[in-house]
Amino acid sequence: MPKAKITAVAGYVPEKILSNSDLEKIMDTNDEWIRTRTGIVERRVMAEDEAVSHMGEKVVAQILEKSGTAPEEIELLICATCTGDYILPDTANNICYKSGLTKAFGFDINAACSGFVFALYTASQFIQTGRYKKIIVIGGEKMTSYMNYEDRTTSILFGDGGGGVLLEPDEEYGVIDAILKGDGYGCQLLKVEAGGSLYPMNQERLDAKKNFVTQDGRQVFRRAVNGMSSTIKEVMERNNLTADEISWVVPHQANERIINAVGDALDFPKERIMLNIAKYGNTSAGTIPLCLWEYEDQLKKGDNVILTAFGGGFTWGSLYLKWAY
Ligand code: ACO
């Protein structure tokens, strides 16, 4: 069976910066608290008339240019997002339309912060069948549109942006294994309450600010550390990998303390754990492709790479791949 190898990476963040000191001006917080508790210094904010499809369009354009691929060669585009342009329709097909991917079909995957890992593994199955040769996987969000800037416990964490990869078949390199998990218990601990079919939006719910993300930060923190480190261990064991053989761990960027705790649990050196949360905060499904994009020059052909994520749902998992270039 062919493997799905990554042959190009792209990323996009909007220009507008929302720094910790900007937040100090609008809520009772301070730069020192945010830095020491989360590792975040600033995050990016999309313009009002910009959304996930605009980000996706820019990511696709970069991928096509970098890889010398014609738009009509792309057969499938999967977009991992929980903040798509609309509730209906999906965002993936809109990205295909805007990018001239005339031969592609698309669909979205909503696994919150684990979305990119879930989407990448899903896409890899299409390649493994031998039927599909060129698939784009995008992960990205406009999280700021779901932030209540009166809630200092959550709004300081999130930002906008994302990235994507091109997948093509290969005998040797690419996605080798993944362990994906879920637990609907998390449904009540991290959510946007209103705007879906259970609680459609109305004035009362808007006034009660039910259209924003709320969470139990402490429980999420504990579950995230445990979920990411346990699935990394599992995927390493299943593939007979020692920590020395892993070139890079690419963790979802939720909180630098979560990332450090995962590194400590695995006794894994910090220098081989990708980290850019200081600049972008938590972009949910966008964090892992943004890391790959920023660290692309440091990745080498044959590197053993483990992607790991935890998010709303709860959803979590770890994916093992061999870097192809
Ligand atoms: N500025 C200043 N003080 C604050 C702020 C803030 N922005 N937010 C909370 N505080 C205060 C609290 O009110 C509390 O004060 P008190 O002791 O007087 O009651 C104090 O700081 C400590 O609050 P805690 O909630 O215990 O702080 P904690 O160290 O747990 O950090 C945080 C909170 C950052 C939310 C952390 O729990 C966390 O990162 N959790 C994970 C959440 C997450 O990442 N969610 C994203 C989605 S899921 C994912 O991506 C994995």
mmCIF file of C-alpha atoms and ligand atoms in Angstrom:
data_model
loop_
_atom_site.group_PDB
_atom_site.id
_atom_site.type_symbol
_atom_site.label_atom_id
_atom_site.label_comp_id
_atom_site.label_asym_id
_atom_site.label_seq_id
_atom_site.Cartn_x
_atom_site.Cartn_y
_atom_site.Cartn_z
ATOM 1 C CA MET A 1 0.000 0.000 0.000
ATOM 2 C CA PRO A 2 1.381 3.467 -0.849
ATOM 3 C CA LYS A 3 2.028 5.875 1.997
ATOM 4 C CA ALA A 4 0.870 9.507 1.957
ATOM 5 C CA LYS A 5 3.958 11.710 1.988
ATOM 6 C CA ILE A 6 3.981 15.448 2.540
ATOM 7 C CA THR A 7 5.528 17.140 -0.506
ATOM 8 C CA ALA A 8 4.792 20.807 0.292
ATOM 9 C CA VAL A 9 3.867 22.898 3.320
ATOM 10 C CA ALA A 10 2.299 26.345 3.482
ATOM 11 C CA GLY A 11 1.080 28.713 6.158
ATOM 12 C CA TYR A 12 -0.792 31.948 6.564
ATOM 13 C CA VAL A 13 -1.359 34.354 9.436
ATOM 14 C CA PRO A 14 -3.147 37.704 9.145
ATOM 15 C CA GLU A 15 -1.064 40.855 9.613
ATOM 16 C CA LYS A 16 -2.925 42.365 12.544
ATOM 17 C CA ILE A 17 -1.277 41.616 15.892
ATOM 18 C CA LEU A 18 -3.090 41.487 19.233
ATOM 19 C CA SER A 19 -0.368 41.624 21.882
ATOM 20 C CA ASN A 20 -0.586 40.948 25.600
ATOM 21 C CA SER A 21 -0.227 44.658 26.209
ATOM 22 C CA ASP A 22 -3.173 45.309 23.862
ATOM 23 C CA LEU A 23 -5.204 42.897 26.012
ATOM 24 C CA GLU A 24 -4.116 44.704 29.177
ATOM 25 C CA LYS A 25 -5.986 47.732 27.850
ATOM 26 C CA ILE A 26 -9.306 45.941 27.441
ATOM 27 C CA MET A 27 -9.418 43.491 30.374
ATOM 28 C CA ASP A 28 -8.034 42.836 33.830
ATOM 29 C CA THR A 29 -4.899 40.926 32.837
ATOM 30 C CA ASN A 30 -1.201 41.545 32.383
ATOM 31 C CA ASP A 31 1.628 40.510 30.103
ATOM 32 C CA GLU A 32 3.523 38.744 32.877
ATOM 33 C CA TRP A 33 0.550 36.525 33.843
ATOM 34 C CA ILE A 34 -0.121 35.533 30.241
ATOM 35 C CA ARG A 35 3.539 34.817 29.428
ATOM 36 C CA THR A 36 4.233 32.752 32.517
ATOM 37 C CA ARG A 37 0.928 30.834 32.496
ATOM 38 C CA THR A 38 0.721 30.197 28.752
ATOM 39 C CA GLY A 39 3.916 31.225 26.900
ATOM 40 C CA ILE A 40 1.851 33.481 24.618
ATOM 41 C CA VAL A 41 3.153 36.954 23.766
ATOM 42 C CA GLU A 42 0.920 37.877 20.860
ATOM 43 C CA ARG A 43 -1.640 36.420 18.489
ATOM 44 C CA ARG A 44 -2.987 37.355 15.032
ATOM 45 C CA VAL A 45 -6.462 38.613 14.195
ATOM 46 C CA MET A 46 -8.233 38.315 10.851
ATOM 47 C CA ALA A 47 -10.031 41.306 9.383
ATOM 48 C CA GLU A 48 -13.809 41.395 9.787
ATOM 49 C CA ASP A 49 -14.364 40.492 6.141
ATOM 50 C CA GLU A 50 -11.780 37.687 6.197
ATOM 51 C CA ALA A 51 -12.468 34.087 7.242
ATOM 52 C CA VAL A 52 -11.138 30.535 6.982
ATOM 53 C CA SER A 53 -11.730 30.272 3.214
ATOM 54 C CA HIS A 54 -9.538 33.348 2.607
ATOM 55 C CA MET A 55 -6.773 31.757 4.642
ATOM 56 C CA GLY A 56 -7.297 28.500 2.740
ATOM 57 C CA GLU A 57 -7.079 30.244 -0.617
ATOM 58 C CA LYS A 58 -3.693 31.741 0.303
ATOM 59 C CA VAL A 59 -2.426 28.392 1.600
ATOM 60 C CA VAL A 60 -3.501 26.572 -1.573
ATOM 61 C CA ALA A 61 -1.818 29.197 -3.789
ATOM 62 C CA GLN A 62 1.478 28.710 -1.897
ATOM 63 C CA ILE A 63 1.225 24.929 -2.084
ATOM 64 C CA LEU A 64 0.578 24.938 -5.833
ATOM 65 C CA GLU A 65 3.449 27.337 -6.471
ATOM 66 C CA LYS A 66 5.951 25.572 -4.239
ATOM 67 C CA SER A 67 5.188 22.152 -5.660
ATOM 68 C CA GLY A 68 4.694 23.202 -9.291
ATOM 69 C CA THR A 69 1.235 21.644 -9.271
ATOM 70 C CA ALA A 70 -1.580 22.782 -11.576
ATOM 71 C CA PRO A 71 -4.909 23.517 -9.811
ATOM 72 C CA GLU A 72 -6.739 20.861 -11.791
ATOM 73 C CA GLU A 73 -4.343 18.145 -10.584
ATOM 74 C CA ILE A 74 -5.738 18.360 -7.032
ATOM 75 C CA GLU A 75 -8.354 15.652 -6.479
ATOM 76 C CA LEU A 76 -9.456 16.270 -2.899
ATOM 77 C CA LEU A 77 -9.178 19.049 -0.317
ATOM 78 C CA ILE A 78 -9.958 18.433 3.357
ATOM 79 C CA CYS A 79 -10.308 21.444 5.614
ATOM 80 C CA ALA A 80 -9.976 20.929 9.369
ATOM 81 C CA THR A 81 -11.740 23.749 11.142
ATOM 82 C CA CYS A 82 -14.285 24.460 13.855
ATOM 83 C CA THR A 83 -14.728 28.070 12.744
ATOM 84 C CA GLY A 84 -15.662 27.627 9.078
ATOM 85 C CA ASP A 85 -17.056 30.550 7.109
ATOM 86 C CA TYR A 86 -20.622 29.254 7.555
ATOM 87 C CA ILE A 87 -22.429 26.557 9.529
ATOM 88 C CA LEU A 88 -23.734 25.484 6.109
ATOM 89 C CA PRO A 89 -22.058 24.934 3.648
ATOM 90 C CA ASP A 90 -18.621 23.520 4.406
ATOM 91 C CA THR A 91 -15.497 25.633 3.862
ATOM 92 C CA ALA A 92 -13.409 23.107 1.893
ATOM 93 C CA ASN A 93 -15.504 23.347 -1.282
ATOM 94 C CA ASN A 94 -15.456 27.123 -1.103
ATOM 95 C CA ILE A 95 -11.633 27.011 -0.941
ATOM 96 C CA CYS A 96 -11.610 24.689 -3.978
ATOM 97 C CA TYR A 97 -13.874 27.123 -5.847
ATOM 98 C CA LYS A 98 -11.825 30.202 -4.971
ATOM 99 C CA SER A 99 -8.569 28.432 -5.844
ATOM 100 C CA GLY A 100 -9.703 27.038 -9.193
ATOM 101 C CA LEU A 101 -9.395 23.406 -8.051
ATOM 102 C CA THR A 102 -11.964 22.444 -10.663
ATOM 103 C CA LYS A 103 -11.423 18.677 -10.415
ATOM 104 C CA ALA A 104 -11.410 18.454 -6.632
ATOM 105 C CA PHE A 105 -14.134 17.650 -4.140
ATOM 106 C CA GLY A 106 -13.883 18.768 -0.561
ATOM 107 C CA PHE A 107 -15.219 18.331 2.921
ATOM 108 C CA ASP A 108 -14.572 19.727 6.387
ATOM 109 C CA ILE A 109 -13.506 17.891 9.499
ATOM 110 C CA ASN A 110 -14.395 19.346 12.879
ATOM 111 C CA ALA A 111 -12.261 17.806 15.581
ATOM 112 C CA ALA A 112 -11.435 21.197 17.132
ATOM 113 C CA CYS A 113 -7.735 21.492 18.011
ATOM 114 C CA SER A 114 -7.087 17.890 16.894
ATOM 115 C CA GLY A 115 -8.593 18.660 13.480
ATOM 116 C CA PHE A 116 -5.386 18.718 11.469
ATOM 117 C CA VAL A 117 -4.170 15.366 12.796
ATOM 118 C CA PHE A 118 -7.588 13.779 12.185
ATOM 119 C CA ALA A 119 -7.773 15.279 8.672
ATOM 120 C CA LEU A 120 -4.225 14.252 7.756
ATOM 121 C CA TYR A 121 -4.873 10.667 8.808
ATOM 122 C CA THR A 122 -8.195 10.635 6.933
ATOM 123 C CA ALA A 123 -6.505 11.965 3.786
ATOM 124 C CA SER A 124 -3.737 9.396 4.087
ATOM 125 C CA GLN A 125 -6.351 6.621 3.839
ATOM 126 C CA PHE A 126 -7.497 7.985 0.449
ATOM 127 C CA ILE A 127 -3.874 7.803 -0.783
ATOM 128 C CA GLN A 128 -3.370 4.303 0.647
ATOM 129 C CA THR A 129 -6.199 2.919 -1.469
ATOM 130 C CA GLY A 130 -4.155 3.861 -4.530
ATOM 131 C CA ARG A 131 -7.072 5.829 -5.989
ATOM 132 C CA TYR A 132 -5.913 9.363 -5.106
ATOM 133 C CA LYS A 133 -2.577 10.960 -5.975
ATOM 134 C CA LYS A 134 -2.813 14.623 -4.923
ATOM 135 C CA ILE A 135 -4.677 15.766 -1.836
ATOM 136 C CA ILE A 136 -4.461 19.053 0.050
ATOM 137 C CA VAL A 137 -5.104 19.064 3.795
ATOM 138 C CA ILE A 138 -5.704 22.415 5.458
ATOM 139 C CA GLY A 139 -6.068 23.271 9.133
ATOM 140 C CA GLY A 140 -7.009 26.753 10.210
ATOM 141 C CA GLU A 141 -9.314 28.945 12.179
ATOM 142 C CA LYS A 142 -10.717 32.353 12.859
ATOM 143 C CA MET A 143 -10.900 31.730 16.611
ATOM 144 C CA THR A 144 -11.131 35.429 17.454
ATOM 145 C CA SER A 145 -14.690 35.509 16.126
ATOM 146 C CA TYR A 146 -15.668 33.224 19.038
ATOM 147 C CA MET A 147 -13.795 35.084 21.779
ATOM 148 C CA ASN A 148 -15.490 36.977 24.581
ATOM 149 C CA TYR A 149 -12.937 39.645 25.452
ATOM 150 C CA GLU A 150 -14.654 40.061 28.810
ATOM 151 C CA ASP A 151 -13.565 36.510 29.716
ATOM 152 C CA ARG A 152 -9.882 36.736 30.547
ATOM 153 C CA THR A 153 -9.533 33.019 31.229
ATOM 154 C CA THR A 154 -10.152 31.987 27.607
ATOM 155 C CA SER A 155 -9.871 34.940 25.208
ATOM 156 C CA ILE A 156 -6.161 35.464 25.912
ATOM 157 C CA LEU A 157 -5.356 32.025 24.516
ATOM 158 C CA PHE A 158 -6.616 32.061 20.960
ATOM 159 C CA GLY A 159 -5.609 33.584 17.619
ATOM 160 C CA ASP A 160 -6.287 33.253 13.886
ATOM 161 C CA GLY A 161 -4.301 31.509 11.168
ATOM 162 C CA GLY A 162 -3.446 28.145 9.736
ATOM 163 C CA GLY A 163 -1.672 26.191 7.083
ATOM 164 C CA GLY A 164 -1.742 23.125 4.933
ATOM 165 C CA VAL A 165 0.136 20.356 3.189
ATOM 166 C CA LEU A 166 0.135 18.557 -0.151
ATOM 167 C CA LEU A 167 -0.004 14.762 0.069
ATOM 168 C CA GLU A 168 1.217 12.406 -2.648
ATOM 169 C CA PRO A 169 1.849 8.647 -2.723
ATOM 170 C CA ASP A 170 5.241 7.124 -1.927
ATOM 171 C CA GLU A 171 6.577 3.675 -1.110
ATOM 172 C CA GLU A 172 8.887 4.713 1.706
ATOM 173 C CA TYR A 173 8.116 8.133 3.186
ATOM 174 C CA GLY A 174 4.938 9.588 4.642
ATOM 175 C CA VAL A 175 2.268 8.750 7.188
ATOM 176 C CA ILE A 176 3.041 5.458 8.886
ATOM 177 C CA ASP A 177 0.651 5.185 11.829
ATOM 178 C CA ALA A 178 -1.722 7.135 14.037
ATOM 179 C CA ILE A 179 -3.647 6.633 17.244
ATOM 180 C CA LEU A 180 -6.754 8.811 17.390
ATOM 181 C CA LYS A 181 -9.099 8.981 20.364
ATOM 182 C CA GLY A 182 -12.279 10.666 21.548
ATOM 183 C CA ASP A 183 -14.360 11.139 24.684
ATOM 184 C CA GLY A 184 -17.703 12.925 24.492
ATOM 185 C CA TYR A 185 -17.498 13.637 28.222
ATOM 186 C CA GLY A 186 -15.515 16.683 27.107
ATOM 187 C CA CYS A 187 -18.579 18.092 25.335
ATOM 188 C CA GLN A 188 -19.557 20.091 28.417
ATOM 189 C CA LEU A 189 -16.047 21.248 29.283
ATOM 190 C CA LEU A 190 -15.082 23.122 26.140
ATOM 191 C CA LYS A 191 -17.702 24.517 23.806
ATOM 192 C CA VAL A 192 -19.556 27.279 22.005
ATOM 193 C CA GLU A 193 -23.009 26.747 23.460
ATOM 194 C CA ALA A 194 -25.329 28.566 21.059
ATOM 195 C CA GLY A 195 -25.584 28.822 17.287
ATOM 196 C CA GLY A 196 -25.956 25.105 16.590
ATOM 197 C CA SER A 197 -29.135 23.053 16.236
ATOM 198 C CA LEU A 198 -29.557 22.444 19.975
ATOM 199 C CA TYR A 199 -29.532 26.115 20.926
ATOM 200 C CA PRO A 200 -30.094 28.192 17.780
ATOM 201 C CA MET A 201 -29.034 31.800 18.133
ATOM 202 C CA ASN A 202 -31.567 34.248 19.508
ATOM 203 C CA GLN A 203 -31.336 37.585 21.290
ATOM 204 C CA GLU A 204 -31.475 36.065 24.766
ATOM 205 C CA ARG A 205 -28.537 33.751 24.025
ATOM 206 C CA LEU A 206 -26.604 36.585 22.392
ATOM 207 C CA ASP A 207 -27.153 38.774 25.443
ATOM 208 C CA ALA A 208 -25.925 35.913 27.638
ATOM 209 C CA LYS A 209 -22.805 35.641 25.408
ATOM 210 C CA LYS A 210 -23.501 32.024 24.571
ATOM 211 C CA ASN A 211 -21.937 32.558 21.138
ATOM 212 C CA PHE A 212 -18.391 32.433 22.553
ATOM 213 C CA VAL A 213 -15.970 29.678 23.566
ATOM 214 C CA THR A 214 -16.115 28.705 27.232
ATOM 215 C CA GLN A 215 -14.037 26.041 28.942
ATOM 216 C CA ASP A 216 -12.931 24.481 32.171
ATOM 217 C CA GLY A 217 -9.275 25.398 31.703
ATOM 218 C CA ARG A 218 -7.860 23.234 34.492
ATOM 219 C CA GLN A 219 -9.587 20.030 33.386
ATOM 220 C CA VAL A 220 -8.654 20.704 29.756
ATOM 221 C CA PHE A 221 -5.038 21.259 30.825
ATOM 222 C CA ARG A 222 -4.800 17.929 32.657
ATOM 223 C CA ARG A 223 -6.553 15.941 29.960
ATOM 224 C CA ALA A 224 -4.403 17.549 27.240
ATOM 225 C CA VAL A 225 -1.117 16.586 28.910
ATOM 226 C CA ASN A 226 -2.320 13.067 29.543
ATOM 227 C CA GLY A 227 -3.930 12.580 26.107
ATOM 228 C CA MET A 228 -0.957 13.779 24.097
ATOM 229 C CA SER A 229 1.742 12.021 26.108
ATOM 230 C CA SER A 230 -0.122 8.701 26.329
ATOM 231 C CA THR A 231 -0.834 8.510 22.578
ATOM 232 C CA ILE A 232 2.745 9.493 21.732
ATOM 233 C CA LYS A 233 3.937 6.640 23.944
ATOM 234 C CA GLU A 234 1.457 4.242 22.346
ATOM 235 C CA VAL A 235 2.416 5.143 18.788
ATOM 236 C CA MET A 236 6.126 4.884 19.652
ATOM 237 C CA GLU A 237 5.673 1.457 21.226
ATOM 238 C CA ARG A 238 3.604 0.161 18.331
ATOM 239 C CA ASN A 239 6.336 1.223 15.904
ATOM 240 C CA ASN A 240 9.306 0.198 18.085
ATOM 241 C CA LEU A 241 10.599 3.761 18.274
ATOM 242 C CA THR A 242 12.829 5.068 21.056
ATOM 243 C CA ALA A 243 12.930 8.768 21.991
ATOM 244 C CA ASP A 244 16.387 9.008 20.366
ATOM 245 C CA GLU A 245 14.918 7.953 17.051
ATOM 246 C CA ILE A 246 12.314 10.741 17.009
ATOM 247 C CA SER A 247 13.652 13.806 15.193
ATOM 248 C CA TRP A 248 10.718 16.103 15.994
ATOM 249 C CA VAL A 249 7.581 16.205 18.074
ATOM 250 C CA VAL A 250 5.062 18.678 16.661
ATOM 251 C CA PRO A 251 2.578 19.407 19.440
ATOM 252 C CA HIS A 252 -0.642 21.351 19.188
ATOM 253 C CA GLN A 253 0.148 24.795 20.600
ATOM 254 C CA ALA A 254 -2.385 25.326 23.398
ATOM 255 C CA ASN A 255 -0.159 26.343 26.278
ATOM 256 C CA GLU A 256 3.636 26.194 26.582
ATOM 257 C CA ARG A 257 3.234 24.583 30.013
ATOM 258 C CA ILE A 258 1.161 21.780 28.456
ATOM 259 C CA ILE A 259 3.880 21.271 25.824
ATOM 260 C CA ASN A 260 6.639 21.243 28.473
ATOM 261 C CA ALA A 261 4.692 18.751 30.587
ATOM 262 C CA VAL A 262 4.304 16.435 27.566
ATOM 263 C CA GLY A 263 8.058 16.729 26.866
ATOM 264 C CA ASP A 264 8.837 15.963 30.515
ATOM 265 C CA ALA A 265 6.475 12.965 30.613
ATOM 266 C CA LEU A 266 8.355 11.495 27.649
ATOM 267 C CA ASP A 267 11.782 12.653 28.771
ATOM 268 C CA PHE A 268 12.118 14.288 25.377
ATOM 269 C CA PRO A 269 14.594 17.190 24.793
ATOM 270 C CA LYS A 270 13.031 20.631 24.253
ATOM 271 C CA GLU A 271 15.237 21.354 21.194
ATOM 272 C CA ARG A 272 13.309 18.730 19.204
ATOM 273 C CA ILE A 273 9.831 19.944 20.165
ATOM 274 C CA MET A 274 8.428 22.536 17.771
ATOM 275 C CA LEU A 275 7.222 25.687 19.482
ATOM 276 C CA ASN A 276 5.781 28.936 18.131
ATOM 277 C CA ILE A 277 2.927 29.637 20.549
ATOM 278 C CA ALA A 278 4.576 32.910 21.642
ATOM 279 C CA LYS A 279 3.781 34.482 18.271
ATOM 280 C CA TYR A 280 0.387 33.036 17.370
ATOM 281 C CA GLY A 281 -1.319 31.676 20.492
ATOM 282 C CA ASN A 282 -3.700 28.776 20.002
ATOM 283 C CA THR A 283 -4.982 28.689 16.413
ATOM 284 C CA SER A 284 -6.720 25.336 17.074
ATOM 285 C CA ALA A 285 -6.532 23.196 13.912
ATOM 286 C CA GLY A 286 -4.007 25.699 12.547
ATOM 287 C CA THR A 287 -1.187 25.199 15.043
ATOM 288 C CA ILE A 288 0.431 22.045 13.668
ATOM 289 C CA PRO A 289 0.619 23.120 9.999
ATOM 290 C CA LEU A 290 1.879 26.532 11.163
ATOM 291 C CA CYS A 291 4.686 24.772 13.050
ATOM 292 C CA LEU A 292 5.575 22.581 10.059
ATOM 293 C CA TRP A 293 5.634 25.686 7.872
ATOM 294 C CA GLU A 294 7.930 27.601 10.206
ATOM 295 C CA TYR A 295 10.274 24.671 10.873
ATOM 296 C CA GLU A 296 10.295 23.397 7.277
ATOM 297 C CA ASP A 297 13.954 24.377 6.727
ATOM 298 C CA GLN A 298 15.036 22.360 9.776
ATOM 299 C CA LEU A 299 13.256 19.167 8.733
ATOM 300 C CA LYS A 300 15.349 16.620 6.836
ATOM 301 C CA LYS A 301 14.483 13.738 4.556
ATOM 302 C CA GLY A 302 13.927 10.598 6.634
ATOM 303 C CA ASP A 303 13.221 12.439 9.899
ATOM 304 C CA ASN A 304 10.835 10.568 12.188
ATOM 305 C CA VAL A 305 8.171 13.111 13.113
ATOM 306 C CA ILE A 306 5.318 12.767 15.595
ATOM 307 C CA LEU A 307 2.353 15.132 15.435
ATOM 308 C CA THR A 308 0.233 15.266 18.581
ATOM 309 C CA ALA A 309 -2.923 17.158 19.484
ATOM 310 C CA PHE A 310 -5.730 17.496 21.998
ATOM 311 C CA GLY A 311 -8.921 19.481 21.612
ATOM 312 C CA GLY A 312 -12.623 19.997 22.144
ATOM 313 C CA GLY A 313 -14.839 16.953 21.990
ATOM 314 C CA PHE A 314 -12.656 15.754 23.609
ATOM 315 C CA THR A 315 -10.544 14.604 20.682
ATOM 316 C CA TRP A 316 -6.874 13.706 20.748
ATOM 317 C CA GLY A 317 -4.198 11.608 19.133
ATOM 318 C CA SER A 318 -0.700 11.235 17.754
ATOM 319 C CA LEU A 319 0.459 10.538 14.214
ATOM 320 C CA TYR A 320 3.827 9.173 13.127
ATOM 321 C CA LEU A 321 5.296 10.060 9.733
ATOM 322 C CA LYS A 322 8.611 9.962 7.903
ATOM 323 C CA TRP A 323 9.521 13.341 6.420
ATOM 324 C CA ALA A 324 10.003 13.098 2.669
ATOM 325 C CA TYR A 325 12.269 16.002 1.665
HETATM 326 N N1 ACO B 1 -4.987 37.356 33.641
HETATM 327 C C1 ACO B 1 -4.777 37.452 34.961
HETATM 328 N N2 ACO B 1 -5.270 36.568 35.850
HETATM 329 C C2 ACO B 1 -5.993 35.553 35.366
HETATM 330 C C3 ACO B 1 -6.237 35.390 33.991
HETATM 331 C C4 ACO B 1 -5.709 36.348 33.111
HETATM 332 N N3 ACO B 1 -5.878 36.294 31.781
HETATM 333 N N4 ACO B 1 -6.985 34.285 33.804
HETATM 334 C C5 ACO B 1 -7.202 33.750 35.019
HETATM 335 N N5 ACO B 1 -6.601 34.523 35.957
HETATM 336 C C6 ACO B 1 -6.573 34.316 37.407
HETATM 337 C C7 ACO B 1 -7.728 33.487 37.898
HETATM 338 O O1 ACO B 1 -8.862 34.300 38.122
HETATM 339 C C8 ACO B 1 -7.168 32.915 39.180
HETATM 340 O O2 ACO B 1 -7.235 33.886 40.173
HETATM 341 P P1 ACO B 1 -7.590 33.486 41.694
HETATM 342 O O3 ACO B 1 -6.465 32.570 42.136
HETATM 343 O O4 ACO B 1 -7.624 34.781 42.385
HETATM 344 O O5 ACO B 1 -8.908 32.785 41.626
HETATM 345 C C9 ACO B 1 -5.687 32.697 38.853
HETATM 346 O O6 ACO B 1 -5.409 33.539 37.724
HETATM 347 C C10 ACO B 1 -5.344 31.264 38.527
HETATM 348 O O7 ACO B 1 -6.318 30.763 37.623
HETATM 349 P P2 ACO B 1 -6.232 29.292 37.046
HETATM 350 O O8 ACO B 1 -7.434 29.027 36.216
HETATM 351 O O9 ACO B 1 -5.899 28.344 38.150
HETATM 352 O O10 ACO B 1 -4.948 29.430 36.119
HETATM 353 P P3 ACO B 1 -4.185 28.299 35.358
HETATM 354 O O11 ACO B 1 -2.779 28.284 35.768
HETATM 355 O O12 ACO B 1 -4.951 27.003 35.347
HETATM 356 O O13 ACO B 1 -4.206 28.859 33.864
HETATM 357 C C11 ACO B 1 -5.311 28.521 31.777
HETATM 358 C C12 ACO B 1 -5.441 29.034 33.190
HETATM 359 C C13 ACO B 1 -4.232 29.322 31.070
HETATM 360 C C14 ACO B 1 -6.641 28.675 31.043
HETATM 361 C C15 ACO B 1 -4.874 27.023 31.822
HETATM 362 O O14 ACO B 1 -5.727 26.309 32.702
HETATM 363 C C16 ACO B 1 -4.911 26.385 30.484
HETATM 364 O O15 ACO B 1 -4.147 26.717 29.589
HETATM 365 N N6 ACO B 1 -5.765 25.359 30.294
HETATM 366 C C17 ACO B 1 -5.876 24.681 29.048
HETATM 367 C C18 ACO B 1 -6.962 25.325 28.282
HETATM 368 C C19 ACO B 1 -6.767 25.271 26.789
HETATM 369 O O16 ACO B 1 -5.675 25.181 26.295
HETATM 370 N N7 ACO B 1 -7.848 25.390 26.076
HETATM 371 C C20 ACO B 1 -7.788 25.524 24.670
HETATM 372 C C21 ACO B 1 -8.609 24.581 23.932
HETATM 373 S S1 ACO B 1 -8.208 22.931 24.133
HETATM 374 C C22 ACO B 1 -6.678 22.779 23.646
HETATM 375 O O17 ACO B 1 -6.242 23.467 22.772
HETATM 376 C C23 ACO B 1 -5.851 21.762 24.304
#
